[in-house]
Short mmCIF file of N, CA, C and O in Angstrom, two decimals:
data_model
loop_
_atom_site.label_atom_id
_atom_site.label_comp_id
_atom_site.label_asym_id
_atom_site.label_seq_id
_atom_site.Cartn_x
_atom_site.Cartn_y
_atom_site.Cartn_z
N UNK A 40 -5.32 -21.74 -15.03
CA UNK A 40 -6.27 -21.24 -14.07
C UNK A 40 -5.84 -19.86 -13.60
O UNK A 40 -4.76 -19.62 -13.05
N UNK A 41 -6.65 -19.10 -13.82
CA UNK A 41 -6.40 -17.67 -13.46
C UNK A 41 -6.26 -17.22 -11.70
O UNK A 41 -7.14 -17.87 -11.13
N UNK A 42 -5.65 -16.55 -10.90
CA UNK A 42 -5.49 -16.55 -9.95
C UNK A 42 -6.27 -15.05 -9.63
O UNK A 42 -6.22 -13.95 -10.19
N UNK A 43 -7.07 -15.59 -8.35
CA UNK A 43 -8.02 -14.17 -8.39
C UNK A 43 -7.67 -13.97 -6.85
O UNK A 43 -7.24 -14.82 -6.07
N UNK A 44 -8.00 -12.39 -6.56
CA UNK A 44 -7.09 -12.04 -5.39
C UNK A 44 -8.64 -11.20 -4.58
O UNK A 44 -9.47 -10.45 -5.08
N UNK A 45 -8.57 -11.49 -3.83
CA UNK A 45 -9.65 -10.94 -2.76
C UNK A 45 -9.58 -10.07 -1.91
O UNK A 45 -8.40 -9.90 -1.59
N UNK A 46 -10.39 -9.31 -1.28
CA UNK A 46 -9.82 -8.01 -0.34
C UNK A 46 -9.21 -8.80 0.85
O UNK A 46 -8.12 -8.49 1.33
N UNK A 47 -10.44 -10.47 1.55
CA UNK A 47 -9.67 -10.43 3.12
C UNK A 47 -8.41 -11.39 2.49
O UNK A 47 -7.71 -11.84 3.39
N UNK A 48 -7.98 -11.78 1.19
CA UNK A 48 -6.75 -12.13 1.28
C UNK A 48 -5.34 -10.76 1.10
O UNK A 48 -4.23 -10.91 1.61
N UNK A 49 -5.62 -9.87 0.50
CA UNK A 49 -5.35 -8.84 0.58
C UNK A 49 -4.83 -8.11 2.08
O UNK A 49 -3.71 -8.01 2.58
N UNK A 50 -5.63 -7.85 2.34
CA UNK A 50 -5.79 -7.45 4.45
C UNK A 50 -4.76 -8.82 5.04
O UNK A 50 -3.83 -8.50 5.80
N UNK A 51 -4.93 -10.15 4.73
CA UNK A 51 -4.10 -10.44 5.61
C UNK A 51 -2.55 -10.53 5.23
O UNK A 51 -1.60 -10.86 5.95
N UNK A 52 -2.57 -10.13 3.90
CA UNK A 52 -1.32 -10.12 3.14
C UNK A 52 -0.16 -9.18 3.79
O UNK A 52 0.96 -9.49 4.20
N UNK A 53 -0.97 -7.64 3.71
CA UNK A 53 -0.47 -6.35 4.12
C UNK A 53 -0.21 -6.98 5.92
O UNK A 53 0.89 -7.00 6.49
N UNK A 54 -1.46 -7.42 6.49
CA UNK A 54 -1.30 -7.60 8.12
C UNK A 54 -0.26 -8.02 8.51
O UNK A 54 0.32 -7.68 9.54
N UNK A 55 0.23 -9.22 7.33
CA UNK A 55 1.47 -9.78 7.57
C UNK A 55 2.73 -9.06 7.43
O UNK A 55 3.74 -9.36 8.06
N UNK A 56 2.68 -8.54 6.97
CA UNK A 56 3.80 -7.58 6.92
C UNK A 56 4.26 -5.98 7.71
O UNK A 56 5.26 -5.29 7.53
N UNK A 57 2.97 -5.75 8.72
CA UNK A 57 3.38 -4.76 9.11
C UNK A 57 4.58 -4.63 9.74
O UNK A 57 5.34 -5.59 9.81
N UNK A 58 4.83 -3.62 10.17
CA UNK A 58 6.51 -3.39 10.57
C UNK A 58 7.78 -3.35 9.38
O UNK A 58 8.79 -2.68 9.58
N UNK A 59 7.58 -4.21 8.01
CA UNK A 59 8.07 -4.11 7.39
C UNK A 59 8.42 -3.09 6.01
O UNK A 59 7.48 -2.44 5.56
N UNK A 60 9.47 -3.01 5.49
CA UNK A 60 9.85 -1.94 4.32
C UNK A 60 9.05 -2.05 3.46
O UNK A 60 8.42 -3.06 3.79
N UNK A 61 8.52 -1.57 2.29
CA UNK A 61 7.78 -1.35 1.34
C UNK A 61 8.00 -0.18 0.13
O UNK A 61 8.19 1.01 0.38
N UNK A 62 7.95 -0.61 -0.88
CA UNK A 62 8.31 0.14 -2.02
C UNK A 62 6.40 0.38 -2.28
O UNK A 62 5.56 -0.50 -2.12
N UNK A 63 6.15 1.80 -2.71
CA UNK A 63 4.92 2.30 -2.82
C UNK A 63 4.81 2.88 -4.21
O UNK A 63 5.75 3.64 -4.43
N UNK A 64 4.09 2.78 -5.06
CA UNK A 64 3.64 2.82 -6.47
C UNK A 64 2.36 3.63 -6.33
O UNK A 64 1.52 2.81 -5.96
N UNK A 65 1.88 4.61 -6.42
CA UNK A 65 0.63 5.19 -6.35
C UNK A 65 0.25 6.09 -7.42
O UNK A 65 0.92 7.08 -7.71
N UNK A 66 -1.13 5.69 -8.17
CA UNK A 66 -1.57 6.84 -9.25
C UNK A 66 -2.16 7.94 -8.89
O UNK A 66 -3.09 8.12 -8.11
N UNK A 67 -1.50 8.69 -9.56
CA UNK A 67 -2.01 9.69 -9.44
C UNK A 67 -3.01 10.63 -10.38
O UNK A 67 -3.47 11.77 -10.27
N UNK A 68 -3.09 9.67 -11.29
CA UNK A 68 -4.17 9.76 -12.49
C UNK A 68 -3.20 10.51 -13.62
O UNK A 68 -2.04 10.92 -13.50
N UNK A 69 -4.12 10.53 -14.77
CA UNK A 69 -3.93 10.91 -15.97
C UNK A 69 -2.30 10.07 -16.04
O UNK A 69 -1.40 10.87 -16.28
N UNK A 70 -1.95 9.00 -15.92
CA UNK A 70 -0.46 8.43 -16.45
C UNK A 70 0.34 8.91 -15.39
O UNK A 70 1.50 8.65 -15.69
N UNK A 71 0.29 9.56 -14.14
CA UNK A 71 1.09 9.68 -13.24
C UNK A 71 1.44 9.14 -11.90
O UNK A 71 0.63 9.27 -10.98
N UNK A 72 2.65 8.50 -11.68
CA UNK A 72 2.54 7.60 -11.24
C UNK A 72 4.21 8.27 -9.77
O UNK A 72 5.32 8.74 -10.01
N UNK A 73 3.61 8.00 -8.64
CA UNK A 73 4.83 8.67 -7.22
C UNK A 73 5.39 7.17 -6.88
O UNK A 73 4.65 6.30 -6.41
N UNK A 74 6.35 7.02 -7.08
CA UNK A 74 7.15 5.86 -6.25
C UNK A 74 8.15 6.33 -5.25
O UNK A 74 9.28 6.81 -5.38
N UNK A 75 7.27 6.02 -4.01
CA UNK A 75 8.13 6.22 -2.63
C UNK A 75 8.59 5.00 -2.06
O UNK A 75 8.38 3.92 -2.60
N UNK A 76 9.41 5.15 -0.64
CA UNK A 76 9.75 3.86 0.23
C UNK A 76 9.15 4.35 1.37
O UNK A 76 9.04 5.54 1.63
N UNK A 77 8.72 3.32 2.14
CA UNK A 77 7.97 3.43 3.68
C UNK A 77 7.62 2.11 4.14
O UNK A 77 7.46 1.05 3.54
N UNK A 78 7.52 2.48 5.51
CA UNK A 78 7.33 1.16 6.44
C UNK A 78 6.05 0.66 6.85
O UNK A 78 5.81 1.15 7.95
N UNK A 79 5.02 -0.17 6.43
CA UNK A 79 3.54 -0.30 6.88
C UNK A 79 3.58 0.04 8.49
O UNK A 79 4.32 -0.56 9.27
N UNK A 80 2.83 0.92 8.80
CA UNK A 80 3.40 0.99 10.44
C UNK A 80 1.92 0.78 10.93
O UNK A 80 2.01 0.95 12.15
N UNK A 81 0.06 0.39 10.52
CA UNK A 81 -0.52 -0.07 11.61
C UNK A 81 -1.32 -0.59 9.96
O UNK A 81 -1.02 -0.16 8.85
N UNK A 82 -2.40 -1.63 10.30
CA UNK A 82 -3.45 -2.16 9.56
C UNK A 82 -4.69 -2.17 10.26
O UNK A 82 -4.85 -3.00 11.16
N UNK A 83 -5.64 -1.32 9.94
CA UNK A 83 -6.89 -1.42 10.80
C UNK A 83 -7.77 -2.14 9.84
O UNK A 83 -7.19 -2.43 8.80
N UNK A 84 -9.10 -2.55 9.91
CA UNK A 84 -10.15 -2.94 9.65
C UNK A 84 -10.33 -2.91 7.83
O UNK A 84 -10.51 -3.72 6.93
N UNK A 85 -10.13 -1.33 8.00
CA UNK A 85 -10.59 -1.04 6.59
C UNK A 85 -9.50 -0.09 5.72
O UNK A 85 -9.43 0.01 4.49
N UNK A 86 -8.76 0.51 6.62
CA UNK A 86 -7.16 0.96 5.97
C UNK A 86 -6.21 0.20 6.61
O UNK A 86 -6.33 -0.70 7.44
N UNK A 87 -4.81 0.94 5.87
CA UNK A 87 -3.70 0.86 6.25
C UNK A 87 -3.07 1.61 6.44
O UNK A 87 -3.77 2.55 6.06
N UNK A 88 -1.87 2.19 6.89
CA UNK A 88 -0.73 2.85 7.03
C UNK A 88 0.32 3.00 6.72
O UNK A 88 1.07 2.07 7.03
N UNK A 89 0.89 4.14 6.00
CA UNK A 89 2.00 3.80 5.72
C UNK A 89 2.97 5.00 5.60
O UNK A 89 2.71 5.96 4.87
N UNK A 90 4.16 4.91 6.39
CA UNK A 90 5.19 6.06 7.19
C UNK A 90 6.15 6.14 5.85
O UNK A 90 6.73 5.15 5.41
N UNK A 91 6.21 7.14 5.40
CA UNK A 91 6.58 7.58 4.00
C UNK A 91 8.48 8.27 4.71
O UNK A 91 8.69 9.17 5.53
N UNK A 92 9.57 7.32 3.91
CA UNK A 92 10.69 7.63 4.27
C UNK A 92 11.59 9.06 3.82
O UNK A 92 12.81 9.21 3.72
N UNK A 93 10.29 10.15 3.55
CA UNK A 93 11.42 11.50 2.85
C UNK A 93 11.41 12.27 3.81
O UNK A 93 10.70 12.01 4.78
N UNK A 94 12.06 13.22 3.77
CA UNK A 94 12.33 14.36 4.52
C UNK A 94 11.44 14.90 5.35
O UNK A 94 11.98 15.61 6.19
N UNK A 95 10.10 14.83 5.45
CA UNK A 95 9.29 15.20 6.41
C UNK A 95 8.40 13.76 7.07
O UNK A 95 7.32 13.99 7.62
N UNK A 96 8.73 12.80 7.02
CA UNK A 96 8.17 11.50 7.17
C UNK A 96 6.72 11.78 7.68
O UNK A 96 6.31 11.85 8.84
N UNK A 97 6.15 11.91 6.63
CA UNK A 97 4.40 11.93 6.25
C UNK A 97 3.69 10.63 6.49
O UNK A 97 4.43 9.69 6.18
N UNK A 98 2.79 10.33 6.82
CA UNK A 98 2.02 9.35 6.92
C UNK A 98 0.76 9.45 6.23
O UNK A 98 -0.16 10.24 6.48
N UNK A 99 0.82 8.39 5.18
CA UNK A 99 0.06 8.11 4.29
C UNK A 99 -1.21 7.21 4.20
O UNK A 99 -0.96 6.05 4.52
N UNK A 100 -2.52 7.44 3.84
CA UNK A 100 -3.41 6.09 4.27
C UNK A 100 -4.05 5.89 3.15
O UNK A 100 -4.50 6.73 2.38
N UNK A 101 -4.09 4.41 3.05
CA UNK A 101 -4.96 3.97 1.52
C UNK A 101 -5.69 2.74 2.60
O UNK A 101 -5.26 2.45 3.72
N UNK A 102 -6.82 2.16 1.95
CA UNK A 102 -7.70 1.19 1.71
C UNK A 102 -7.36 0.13 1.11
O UNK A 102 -6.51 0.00 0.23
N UNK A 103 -8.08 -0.73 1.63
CA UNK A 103 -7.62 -2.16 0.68
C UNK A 103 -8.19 -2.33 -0.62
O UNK A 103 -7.84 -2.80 -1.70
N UNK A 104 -8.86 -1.95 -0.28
CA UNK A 104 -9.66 -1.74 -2.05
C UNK A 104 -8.73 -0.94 -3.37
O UNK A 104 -8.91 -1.15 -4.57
N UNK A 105 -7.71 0.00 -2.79
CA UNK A 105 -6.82 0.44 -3.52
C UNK A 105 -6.03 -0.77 -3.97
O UNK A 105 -6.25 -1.24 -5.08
N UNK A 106 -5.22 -1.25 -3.26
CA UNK A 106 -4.83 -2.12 -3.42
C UNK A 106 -5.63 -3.36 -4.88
O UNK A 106 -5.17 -3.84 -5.92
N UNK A 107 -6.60 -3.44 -4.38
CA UNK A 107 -7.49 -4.28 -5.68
C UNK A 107 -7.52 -4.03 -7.08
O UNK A 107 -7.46 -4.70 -8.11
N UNK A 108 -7.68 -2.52 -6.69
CA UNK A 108 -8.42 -1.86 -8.20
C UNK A 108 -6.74 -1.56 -8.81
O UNK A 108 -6.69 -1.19 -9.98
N UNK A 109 -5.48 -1.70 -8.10
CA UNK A 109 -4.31 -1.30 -8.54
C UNK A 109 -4.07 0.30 -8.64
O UNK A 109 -3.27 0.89 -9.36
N UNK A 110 -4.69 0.66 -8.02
CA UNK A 110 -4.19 2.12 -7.44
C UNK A 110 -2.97 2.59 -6.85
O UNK A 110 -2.17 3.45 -7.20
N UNK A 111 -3.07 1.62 -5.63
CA UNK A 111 -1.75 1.40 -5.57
C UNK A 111 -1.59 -0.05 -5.23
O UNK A 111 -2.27 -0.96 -4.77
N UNK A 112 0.06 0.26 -5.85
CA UNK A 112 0.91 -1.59 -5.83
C UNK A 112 2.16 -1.00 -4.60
O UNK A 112 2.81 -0.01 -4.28
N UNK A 113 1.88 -2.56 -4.20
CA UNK A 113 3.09 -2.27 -2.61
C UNK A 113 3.89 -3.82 -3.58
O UNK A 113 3.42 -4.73 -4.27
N UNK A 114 5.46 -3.37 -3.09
CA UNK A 114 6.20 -4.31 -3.15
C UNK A 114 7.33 -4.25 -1.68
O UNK A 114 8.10 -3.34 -1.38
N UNK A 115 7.13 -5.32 -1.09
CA UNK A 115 7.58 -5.95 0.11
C UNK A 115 9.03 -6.35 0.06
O UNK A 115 9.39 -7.43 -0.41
N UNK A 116 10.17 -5.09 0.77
CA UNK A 116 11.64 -5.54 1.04
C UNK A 116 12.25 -6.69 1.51
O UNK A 116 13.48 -6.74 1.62
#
């Protein structure tokens, strides 16, 4: 049985984890691919947040729908 993944299971996935570390995977098209570390720091409605750990600590925002389409992949410290 194939396991199918949904946006509000998605949303409460990330919800659960705010405050926590996160390894960030993001395309950047044509085969290019940024792997950063950062901390989910808020989850609203229809994005998320996420406090990017380099030298200028940037704050980053994607959608849950990213998440779906595999745009970007979060892996949880």
């Amino acid at each position: 049985m194939e396991h199918t993944t949904t946006l509000s299971s998605i949303k409460t996935n990330i919800q659960n984890h705010v405050g926590q570390r996160v390894t960030l995977k993001a395309n950047n098209g044509r085969k290019k691919y940024v792997v950063k570390q950062g901390t989910i720091e808020k989850a609203y409605p229809s994005i998320f947040l996420i406090r990017l750990e380099s030298d200028t600590q940037r704050t980053v925002t994607f959608s849950y729908s990213d998440v779906l389409t595999r745009t970007v992949q979060l892996v949880f410290a």
